[in-house]
Structure formats: structure tokens, C-alpha cells
Coordinates of C-alpha atoms in Angstrom, one line a residue:
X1 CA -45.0 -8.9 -8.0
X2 CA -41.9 -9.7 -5.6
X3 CA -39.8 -12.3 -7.0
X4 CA -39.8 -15.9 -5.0
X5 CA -36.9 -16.4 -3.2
X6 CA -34.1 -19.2 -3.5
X7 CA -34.5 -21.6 -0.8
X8 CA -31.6 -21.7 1.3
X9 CA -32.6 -23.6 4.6
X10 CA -32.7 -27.2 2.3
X11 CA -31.4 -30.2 4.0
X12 CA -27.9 -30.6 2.5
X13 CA -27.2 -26.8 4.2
X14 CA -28.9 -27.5 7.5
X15 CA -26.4 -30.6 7.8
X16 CA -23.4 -28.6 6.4
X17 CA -24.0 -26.0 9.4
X18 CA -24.7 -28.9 12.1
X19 CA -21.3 -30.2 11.3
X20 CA -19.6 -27.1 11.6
X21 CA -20.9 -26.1 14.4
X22 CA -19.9 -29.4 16.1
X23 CA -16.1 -29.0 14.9
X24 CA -16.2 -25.5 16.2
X25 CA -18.1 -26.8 19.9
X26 CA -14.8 -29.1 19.7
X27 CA -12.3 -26.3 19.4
X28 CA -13.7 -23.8 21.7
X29 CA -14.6 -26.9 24.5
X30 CA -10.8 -27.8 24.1
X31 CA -9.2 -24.2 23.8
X32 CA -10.2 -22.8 27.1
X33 CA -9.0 -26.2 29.3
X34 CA -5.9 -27.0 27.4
X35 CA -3.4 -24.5 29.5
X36 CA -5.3 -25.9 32.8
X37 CA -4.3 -29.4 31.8
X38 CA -0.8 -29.0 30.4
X39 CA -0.1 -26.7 33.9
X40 CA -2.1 -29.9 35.5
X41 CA -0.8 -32.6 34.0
X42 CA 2.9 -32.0 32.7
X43 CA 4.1 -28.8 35.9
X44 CA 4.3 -27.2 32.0
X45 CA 5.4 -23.2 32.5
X46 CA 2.6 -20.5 31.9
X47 CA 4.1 -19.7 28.2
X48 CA 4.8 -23.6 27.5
X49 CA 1.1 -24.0 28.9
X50 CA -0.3 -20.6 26.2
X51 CA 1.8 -22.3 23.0
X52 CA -0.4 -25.8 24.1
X53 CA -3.1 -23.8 23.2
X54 CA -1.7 -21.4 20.6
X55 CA 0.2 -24.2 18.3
X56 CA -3.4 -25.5 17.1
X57 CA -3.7 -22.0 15.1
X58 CA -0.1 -22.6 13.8
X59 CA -1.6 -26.0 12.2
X60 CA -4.9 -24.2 11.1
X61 CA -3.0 -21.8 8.8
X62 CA -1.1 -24.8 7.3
X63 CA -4.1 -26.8 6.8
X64 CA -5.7 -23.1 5.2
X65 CA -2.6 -22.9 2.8
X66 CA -2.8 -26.3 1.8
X67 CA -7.0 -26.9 1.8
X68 CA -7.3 -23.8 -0.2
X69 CA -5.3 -24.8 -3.1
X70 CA -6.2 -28.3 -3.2
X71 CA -9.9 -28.4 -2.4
X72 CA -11.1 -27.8 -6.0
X73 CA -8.8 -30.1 -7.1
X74 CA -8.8 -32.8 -4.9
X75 CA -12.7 -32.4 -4.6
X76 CA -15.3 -30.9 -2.0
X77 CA -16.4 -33.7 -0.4
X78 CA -12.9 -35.8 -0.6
X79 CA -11.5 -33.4 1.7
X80 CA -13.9 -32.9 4.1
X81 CA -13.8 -36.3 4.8
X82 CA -9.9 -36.8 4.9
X83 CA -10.6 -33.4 7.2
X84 CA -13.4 -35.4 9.7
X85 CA -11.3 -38.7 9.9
X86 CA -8.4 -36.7 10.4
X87 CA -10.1 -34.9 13.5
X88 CA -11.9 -37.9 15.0
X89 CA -8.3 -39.7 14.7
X90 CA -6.2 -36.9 16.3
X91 CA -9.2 -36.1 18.9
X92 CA -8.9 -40.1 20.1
X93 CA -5.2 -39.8 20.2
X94 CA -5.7 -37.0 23.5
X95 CA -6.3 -39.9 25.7
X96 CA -2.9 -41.2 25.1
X97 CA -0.7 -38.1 25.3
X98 CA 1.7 -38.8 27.8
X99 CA 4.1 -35.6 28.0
X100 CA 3.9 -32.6 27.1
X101 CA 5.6 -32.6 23.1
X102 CA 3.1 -35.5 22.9
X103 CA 0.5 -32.5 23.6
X104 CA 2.1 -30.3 21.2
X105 CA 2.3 -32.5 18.3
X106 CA -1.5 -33.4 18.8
X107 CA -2.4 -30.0 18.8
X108 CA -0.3 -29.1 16.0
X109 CA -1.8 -31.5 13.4
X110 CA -5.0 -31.4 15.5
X111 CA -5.2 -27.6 14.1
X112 CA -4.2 -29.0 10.2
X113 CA -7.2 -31.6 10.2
X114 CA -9.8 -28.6 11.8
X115 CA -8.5 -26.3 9.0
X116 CA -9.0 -29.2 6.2
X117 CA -12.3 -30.1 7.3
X118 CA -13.5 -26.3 8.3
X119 CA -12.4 -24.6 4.2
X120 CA -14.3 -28.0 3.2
X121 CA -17.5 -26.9 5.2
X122 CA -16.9 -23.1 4.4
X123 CA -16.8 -24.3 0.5
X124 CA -19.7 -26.5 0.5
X125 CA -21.5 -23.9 2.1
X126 CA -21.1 -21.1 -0.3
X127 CA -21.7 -23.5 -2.7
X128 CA -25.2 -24.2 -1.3
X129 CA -26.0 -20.4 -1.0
X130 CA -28.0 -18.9 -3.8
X131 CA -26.0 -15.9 -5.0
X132 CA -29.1 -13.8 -4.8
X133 CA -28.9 -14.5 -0.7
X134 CA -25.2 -14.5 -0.3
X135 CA -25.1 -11.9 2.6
X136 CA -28.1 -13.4 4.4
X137 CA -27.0 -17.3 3.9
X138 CA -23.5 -16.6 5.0
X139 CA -24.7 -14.4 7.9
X140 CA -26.9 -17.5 9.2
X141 CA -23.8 -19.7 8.6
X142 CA -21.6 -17.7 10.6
X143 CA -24.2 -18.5 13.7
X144 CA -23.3 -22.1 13.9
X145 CA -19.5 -20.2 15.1
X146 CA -20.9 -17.8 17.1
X147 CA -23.1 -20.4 19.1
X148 CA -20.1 -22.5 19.3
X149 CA -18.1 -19.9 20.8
X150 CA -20.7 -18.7 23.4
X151 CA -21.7 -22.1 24.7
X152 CA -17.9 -24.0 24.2
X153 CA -15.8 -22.2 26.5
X154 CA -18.1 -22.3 29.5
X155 CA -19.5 -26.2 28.7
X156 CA -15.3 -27.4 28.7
X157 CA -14.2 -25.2 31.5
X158 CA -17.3 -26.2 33.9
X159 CA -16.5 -30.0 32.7
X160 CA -12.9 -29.6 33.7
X161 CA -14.1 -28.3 36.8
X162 CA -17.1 -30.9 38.0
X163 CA -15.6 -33.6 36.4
X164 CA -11.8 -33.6 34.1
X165 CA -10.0 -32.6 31.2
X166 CA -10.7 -36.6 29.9
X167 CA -14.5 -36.3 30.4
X168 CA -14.1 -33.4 27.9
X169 CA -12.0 -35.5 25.5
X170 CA -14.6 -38.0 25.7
X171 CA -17.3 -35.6 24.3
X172 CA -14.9 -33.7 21.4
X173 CA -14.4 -37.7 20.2
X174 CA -18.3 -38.4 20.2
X175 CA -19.0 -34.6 18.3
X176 CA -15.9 -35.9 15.8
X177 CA -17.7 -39.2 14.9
X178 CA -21.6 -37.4 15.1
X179 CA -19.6 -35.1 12.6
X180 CA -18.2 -38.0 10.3
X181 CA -21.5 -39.7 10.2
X182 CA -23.4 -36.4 9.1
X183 CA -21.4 -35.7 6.1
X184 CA -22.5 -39.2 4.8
X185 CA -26.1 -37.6 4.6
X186 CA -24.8 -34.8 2.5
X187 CA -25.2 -34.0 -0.9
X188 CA -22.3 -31.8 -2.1
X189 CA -21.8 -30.0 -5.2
X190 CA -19.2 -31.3 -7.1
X191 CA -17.4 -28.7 -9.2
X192 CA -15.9 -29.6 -12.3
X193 CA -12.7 -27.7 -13.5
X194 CA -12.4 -27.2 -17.4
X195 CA -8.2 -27.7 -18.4
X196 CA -7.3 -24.2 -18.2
X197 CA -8.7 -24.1 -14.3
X198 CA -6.5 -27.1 -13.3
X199 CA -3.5 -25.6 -15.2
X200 CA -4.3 -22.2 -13.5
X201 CA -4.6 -23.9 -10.1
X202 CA -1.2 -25.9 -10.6
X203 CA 2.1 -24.8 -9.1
X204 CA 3.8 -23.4 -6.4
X205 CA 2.7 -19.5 -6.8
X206 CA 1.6 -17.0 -4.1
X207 CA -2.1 -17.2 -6.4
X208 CA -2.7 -20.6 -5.7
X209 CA -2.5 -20.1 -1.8
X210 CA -4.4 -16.5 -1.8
X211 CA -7.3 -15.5 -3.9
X212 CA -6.2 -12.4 -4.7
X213 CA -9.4 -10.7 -5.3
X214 CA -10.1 -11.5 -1.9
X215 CA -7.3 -10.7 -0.5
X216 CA -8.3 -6.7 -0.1
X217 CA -11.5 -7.4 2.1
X218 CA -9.4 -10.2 4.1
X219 CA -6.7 -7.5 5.0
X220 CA -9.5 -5.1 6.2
X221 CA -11.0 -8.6 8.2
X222 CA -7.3 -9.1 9.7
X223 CA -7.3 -6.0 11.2
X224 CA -11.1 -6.3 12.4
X225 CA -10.0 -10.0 14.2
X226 CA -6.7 -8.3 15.5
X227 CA -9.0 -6.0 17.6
X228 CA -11.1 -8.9 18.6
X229 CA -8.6 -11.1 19.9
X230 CA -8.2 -8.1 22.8
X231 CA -11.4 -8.9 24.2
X232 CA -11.0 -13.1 23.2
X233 CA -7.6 -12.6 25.8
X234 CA -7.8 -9.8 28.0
X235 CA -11.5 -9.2 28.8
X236 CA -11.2 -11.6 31.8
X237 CA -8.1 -10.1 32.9
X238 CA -9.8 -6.5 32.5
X239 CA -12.7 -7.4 34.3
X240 CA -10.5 -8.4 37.3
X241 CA -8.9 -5.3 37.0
X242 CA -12.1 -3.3 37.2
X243 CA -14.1 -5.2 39.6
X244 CA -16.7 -6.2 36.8
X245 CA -16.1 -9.8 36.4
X246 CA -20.2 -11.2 37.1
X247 CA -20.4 -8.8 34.3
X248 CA -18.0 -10.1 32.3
X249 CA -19.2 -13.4 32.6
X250 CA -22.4 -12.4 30.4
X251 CA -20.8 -10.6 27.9
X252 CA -20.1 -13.0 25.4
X253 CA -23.4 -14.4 25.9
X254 CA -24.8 -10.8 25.1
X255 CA -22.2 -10.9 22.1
X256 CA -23.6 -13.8 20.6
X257 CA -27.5 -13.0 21.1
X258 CA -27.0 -9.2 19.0
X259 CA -25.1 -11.6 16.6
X260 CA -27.9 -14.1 16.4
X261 CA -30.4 -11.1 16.1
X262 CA -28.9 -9.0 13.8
X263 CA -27.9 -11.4 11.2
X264 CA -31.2 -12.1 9.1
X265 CA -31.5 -8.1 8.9
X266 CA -27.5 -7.4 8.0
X267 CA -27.2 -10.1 5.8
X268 CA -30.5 -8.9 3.7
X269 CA -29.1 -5.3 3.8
X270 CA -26.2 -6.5 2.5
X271 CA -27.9 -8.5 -0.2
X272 CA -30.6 -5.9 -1.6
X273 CA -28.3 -3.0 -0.9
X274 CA -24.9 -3.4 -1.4
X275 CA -21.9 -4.2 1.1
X276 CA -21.1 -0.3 1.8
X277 CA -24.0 0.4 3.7
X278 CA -23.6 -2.7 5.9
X279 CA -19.8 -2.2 6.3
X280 CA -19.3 1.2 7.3
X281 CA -21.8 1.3 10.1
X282 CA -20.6 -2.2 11.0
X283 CA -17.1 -0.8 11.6
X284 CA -17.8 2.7 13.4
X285 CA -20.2 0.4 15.7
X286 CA -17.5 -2.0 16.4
X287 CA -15.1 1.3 17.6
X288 CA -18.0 2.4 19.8
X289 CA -17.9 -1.1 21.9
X290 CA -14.1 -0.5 21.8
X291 CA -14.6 3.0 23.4
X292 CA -17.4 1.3 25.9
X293 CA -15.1 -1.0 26.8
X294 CA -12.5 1.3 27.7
X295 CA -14.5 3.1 29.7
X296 CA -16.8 0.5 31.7
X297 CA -17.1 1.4 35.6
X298 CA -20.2 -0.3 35.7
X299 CA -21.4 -3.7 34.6
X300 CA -24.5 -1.9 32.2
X301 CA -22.0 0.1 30.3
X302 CA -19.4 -3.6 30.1
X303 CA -22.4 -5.2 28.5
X304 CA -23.6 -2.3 26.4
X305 CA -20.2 -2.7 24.9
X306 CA -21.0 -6.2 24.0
X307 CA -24.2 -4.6 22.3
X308 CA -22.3 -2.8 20.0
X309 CA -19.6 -5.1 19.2
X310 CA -21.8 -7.7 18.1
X311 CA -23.5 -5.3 15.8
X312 CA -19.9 -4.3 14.5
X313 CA -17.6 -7.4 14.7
X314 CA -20.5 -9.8 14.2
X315 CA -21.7 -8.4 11.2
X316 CA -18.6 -7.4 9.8
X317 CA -17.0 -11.1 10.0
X318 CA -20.3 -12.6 7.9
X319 CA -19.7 -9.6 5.1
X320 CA -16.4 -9.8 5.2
X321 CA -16.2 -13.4 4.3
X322 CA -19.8 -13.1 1.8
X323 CA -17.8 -10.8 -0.1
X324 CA -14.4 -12.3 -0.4
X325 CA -16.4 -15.3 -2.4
X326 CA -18.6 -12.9 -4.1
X327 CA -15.2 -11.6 -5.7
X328 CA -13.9 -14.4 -6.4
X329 CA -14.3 -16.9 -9.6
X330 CA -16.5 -20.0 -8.7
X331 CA -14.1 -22.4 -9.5
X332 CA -11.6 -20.8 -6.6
X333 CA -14.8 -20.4 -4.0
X334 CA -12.9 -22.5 -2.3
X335 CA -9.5 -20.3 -2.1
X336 CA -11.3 -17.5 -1.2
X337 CA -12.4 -19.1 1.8
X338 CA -9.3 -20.6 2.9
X339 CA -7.9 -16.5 2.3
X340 CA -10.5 -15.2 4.3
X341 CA -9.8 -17.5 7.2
X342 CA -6.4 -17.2 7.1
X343 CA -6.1 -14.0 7.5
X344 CA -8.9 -14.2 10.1
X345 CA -6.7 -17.0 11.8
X346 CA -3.6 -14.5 12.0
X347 CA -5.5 -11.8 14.0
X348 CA -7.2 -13.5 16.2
X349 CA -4.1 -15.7 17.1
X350 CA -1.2 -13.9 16.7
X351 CA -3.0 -10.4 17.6
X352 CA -2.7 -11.5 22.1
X353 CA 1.0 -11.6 21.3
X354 CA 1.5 -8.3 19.6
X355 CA -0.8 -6.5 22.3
X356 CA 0.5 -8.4 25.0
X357 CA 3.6 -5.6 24.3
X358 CA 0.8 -2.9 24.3
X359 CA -1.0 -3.5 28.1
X360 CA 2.1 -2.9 30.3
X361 CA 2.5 0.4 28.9
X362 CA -0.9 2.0 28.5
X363 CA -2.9 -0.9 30.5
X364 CA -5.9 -2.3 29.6
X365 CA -8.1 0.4 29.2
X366 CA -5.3 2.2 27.1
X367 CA -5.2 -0.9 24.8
X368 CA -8.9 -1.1 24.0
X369 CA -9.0 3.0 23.4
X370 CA -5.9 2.3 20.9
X371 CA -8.0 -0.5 19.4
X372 CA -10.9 2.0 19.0
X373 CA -8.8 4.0 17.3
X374 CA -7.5 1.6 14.6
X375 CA -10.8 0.7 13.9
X376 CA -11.8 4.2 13.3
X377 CA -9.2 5.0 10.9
X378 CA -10.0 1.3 9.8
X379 CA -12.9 3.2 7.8
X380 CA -10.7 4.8 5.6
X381 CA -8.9 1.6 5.0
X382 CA -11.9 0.0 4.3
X383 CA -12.7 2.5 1.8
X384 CA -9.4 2.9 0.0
X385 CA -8.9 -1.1 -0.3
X386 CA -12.6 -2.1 -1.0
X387 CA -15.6 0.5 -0.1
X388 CA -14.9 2.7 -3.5
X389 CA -14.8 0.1 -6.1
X390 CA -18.3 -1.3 -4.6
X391 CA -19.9 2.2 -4.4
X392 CA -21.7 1.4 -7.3
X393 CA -23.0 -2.0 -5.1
X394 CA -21.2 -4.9 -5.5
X395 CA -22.8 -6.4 -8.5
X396 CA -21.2 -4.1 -10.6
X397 CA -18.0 -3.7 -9.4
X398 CA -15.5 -4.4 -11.8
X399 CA -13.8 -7.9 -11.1
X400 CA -16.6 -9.3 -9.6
X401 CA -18.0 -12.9 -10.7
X402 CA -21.5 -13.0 -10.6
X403 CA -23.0 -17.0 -10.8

């Protein structure tokens, strides 16, 4: 007789993905207008008008460094809510900015409070998963991002546009407080550390910033994000360049509906059969897109690309970060989270920089065939850093902390 499964949609998870998905609606409705209103408001250059943007992801990795270490500590719930007030404060203080280093100083601590309150979220969920369901449960919380970054973009730019920048302000401030009022409702586990596991956590040492058992699989998801962050900044430009911008204009929504698809099966493969044969095929599907991509003279073949880097990307962000808490002790769930993210965090904003180098010299289709080639040697990365020691399926990989 099969087993009965842990339940994993109970209330206190359902609430824990609602209020992430509203603090990531927040960042992606902001994100996309803030270089329109800095150029708007303050006559701010195009690279003052980028860093607007680009300085929140300079606060999230402070907020990573700092939530990680603390959370256990300072407790689960303690720090989401210093996270959500923090947020709802700093989202109110937009309608006051009155220069541009106003701007900059919001957005800065803005990113801190979104990286508190986003570990705390990350946490509590893991904490809610069943072990037995880790790939699947984290898979299905990863959708409440993915929604959030198909819908966000296109909701705040076609606010700016009908409407203003405020109008979106007004909206972040009333998803901050629906947010705030949420995490009343939820029950979250509280962890309690034994003596040794506060000592252990104590100090200023590289361990108590990093998990470093995650640390391998969060290396392998930095590069993964770097390669993402080409199609996050360019793919507008791209499609511009090729005459495939209608096109263009679907494909995230195609990215996010493969996500959405994919996930219950990915996350069960994961689960049942071990990370390897969920991350290999993960990655060589994500170089495909790249190859697609590079390649697109026709808005089919654009889109088909978005096919097949949702499979890869999608499910490759959702294993990546199931396995970095797998890996790690319970009492640092926590620090493996922040680690994955912050790792995830330097990729995806610091990768436009680095390629921005890149496109002048081999253009955009040169860049996203170079991409498809890092992510095909990516495979033997994988495998040297992670994919051998979980041959035998995770479970029994030496290291690993099984609840």
C-alpha cells in the first residue's frame, strides 16, 4: 500500500506563499518604473537612472548577510515582522522623496527590509515543508516568484503609463500592510537552539554568513542566474534588434506558464528520484533556450525558447534552493536560504553589468550563444561541485541532514 502523503497545502503555508508573493508583486511593480521616474522626475542620467534601480539589490545582499545569521537567533517570526514593518515604512516614505539621493537611500534600505522579510518567508517555508516533499513544496513555493515576475513588470509599467509612478506607490503601500496583517494569521515554527548552536552561530566568521554545505549548489545557481539576467536586461533590446518585439512581449508570460506546469512533476522527480536526474536535464534544457534565443528569426522559435528555459531555469532555481536546505543542518535552514539567495541575488544583479562588456563585441546574439555555452560546460560543474556526491540520491549523500 502507498504510503499517505504529508500535507503541505495547510493554512499556515498558503499564507506564507500569499505574503511572498505580494513582497515580490511589490519589487517587480517598482523595478521596471523606477528608471522612468528618476529620468522623470529628477532629469537623473541613464546610469544614475539604472543604479536607482540596481542599488535595491546592493541592500538585499546586506539584508541576506545579516538575516541569515540572525534569523535563528533572533527568531522566525521576529524577523519577518521587523522585515514587513520595515517594508511598509520605507514603501510610505516614496511619496516623500524629493531628489534623487532621497531616491537612492530609499531604495537602498528599501532592498535591506525586502531581504529581512523575504529569508524570513524562505525559512518559514522550508520549515513548513515535509522533508519527504521538499522538491515538490519548494517547487510550488517558487510559483508565488514566478507569478510575481510575469504579472509585476507589465501591471507597474501600464500604471505608470495610464495613470503615474504615485498611483503605483499607492498600491506597493496597500500590498505592504495586506502583507503585515497576513503574518498575524500565521503560525510559525519556532526553532529552539540547544547552547552549542548559539555558540556555533556566534561571531564574526565567513560560517555564520554562508552555509557552507550550501554553498556548492549556490555557486552552480550563481552561474545559472548570471545567464538569466541576459534575458531579464537584454531581451527587450534584442527583440528590437530583430524585429520580434509582439513576440517578445509574450515570452515571459510563456516562461512563467512551463514554470507553473512543470513544477508539481519536477519537484516529485526530484523528491522520489533524487536531484541528478532533475538537474542535468534541467541544465542542458536551459542551454537549448539559450541556443533558441540566439537564433530566433521568427516569433515561434523567440517563444519556443521561452519553452525551454522555463523547463531549465525554472526548474533548476526550485532544486537548486530544495537542495541547499536539504544539505544543510535544521537549525541553519535559515542560513542556507539566505546563501542560496545571495548568490542568486549576485547573478541576476550584477550579471547586466559584466555582460553589458560582452554585447558590443559579439552583439546580442553572440552573448546568448556564449551564455549557451557556459551553461553547457555548466554540466560538468554541476557534476564536479554537487552531481557525484548525490549519485547515490541525495538521502544518502554524505553530509546531508535528513529531519
Amino acid at each position: 500500500m502507498e504510503q499517505k502523503k504529508e500535507p503541505l497545502w495547510t493554512k499556515d503555508f498558503l499564507l506564507v506563499f500569499g505574503v511572498n508573493f505580494l513582497l515580490f508583486l511589490s519589487f517587480y511593480l517598482l523595478v521596471v518604473i523606477i528608471p522612468v521616474y528618476a529620468k522623470g522626475e529628477f532629469n537623473a542620467s541613464t546610469s544614475m537612472a539604472g543604479l536607482a534601480s540596481s542599488i535595491f539589490v546592493v541592500g538585499a545582499l546586506m539584508g541576506r548577510l545579516f538575516g541569515g545569521s540572525a534569523i535563528e537567533r533572533i527568531g522566525r517570526k521576529k524577523l519577518l515582522f521587523i522585515g514587513l514593518a520595515a517594508f511598509l515604512v520605507l514603501t510610505l516614505l516614496y511619496f516623500i522623496i524629493n531628489s534623487l539621493a532621497v531616491l537612492l537611500f530609499i531604495r537602498l534600505f528599501h532592498g535591506i527590509a525586502f531581504a529581512l522579510a523575504s529569508t524570513a518567508t524562505g525559512t518559514i517555508a522550508a520549515s513548513l515543508i515535509p522533508n519527504s516533499r521538499r522538491g515538490e513544496g519548494t517547487g510550488y513555493y517558487g510559483v508565488s516568484i514566478i507569478i510575481a515576475s510575469a504579472i509585476g513588470p507589465f501591471i507597474g509599467l501600464l500604471i505608470t503609463d495610464r495613470i503615474s509612478a504615485e498611483a503605483n506607490f499607492i498600491i506597493c503601500s496597500v500590498l505592504a500592510l495586506v502583507t503585515l496583517l497576513a503574518a498575524l494569521f500565521m503560525n510559525i515554527p519556532r526553532l529552539v537552539l540547544t547552547a552549542e548552536q548559539m555558540k556555533e552561530m556566534k561571531g564574526l566568521k565567513l560560517s555564520n554568513f554562508l552555509e557552507p554545505k550550501a554553498v556548492p549548489i549556490s555557486i552552480i545557481s550563481f552561474v545559472m542566474a548570471l545567464g538569466y539576467s541576459s534575458v531579464l536586461s537584454y531581451l527587450t533590446f534584442y527583440a528590437k534588434e530583430i524585429d520580434l518585439v509582439e513576440a517578445a512581449s509574450l515570452f515571459f508570460i510563456v516562461y512563467a506558464v512551463v514554470v507553473i506546469l512543470s513544477r508539481p512533476f519536477t519537484g516529485r522527480l526530484f523528491d522520489v528520484k533524487g536531484v541528478n536526474i532533475v538537474m542535468y536535464p534541467a541544465i542542458i534544457a536551459y542551454a537549448i533556450g539559450m541556443v533558441l534565443l540566439s537564433q530566433a528569426h521568427s516569433g515561434i522559435i523567440l517563444l519556443l525558447a521561452g519553452v525551454f528555459i522555463g523547463l531549465g531555469y525554472g526548474t533548476l532555481q526550485s532544486s537548486s534552493q530544495a537542495l541547499a536546505i536539504k544539505l544543510s543542518p535544521a537549525h541553519r535552514m535559515g542560513l542556507a536560504t539566505s546563501t542560496f539567495y545571495i548568490f542568486v541575488d549576485i547573478g541576476i544583479g550584477f550579471g547586466p553589468f559584466a555582460l553589458g562588456f560582452i554585447t558590443p563585441l559579439v552583439g546580442f546574439r553572440g552573448m546568448y550563444l556564449l551564455i549557451a555555452a557556459m551553461l553547457a560546460a555548466s554540466v560538468v560543474l554541476y557534476h564536479l561541485l554537487v552531481g557525484r556526491q548525490q549519485k547515490n540520491g541525495w538521502e544518502k549523500a554524505e553530509g546531508v541532514s535528513v529531519e
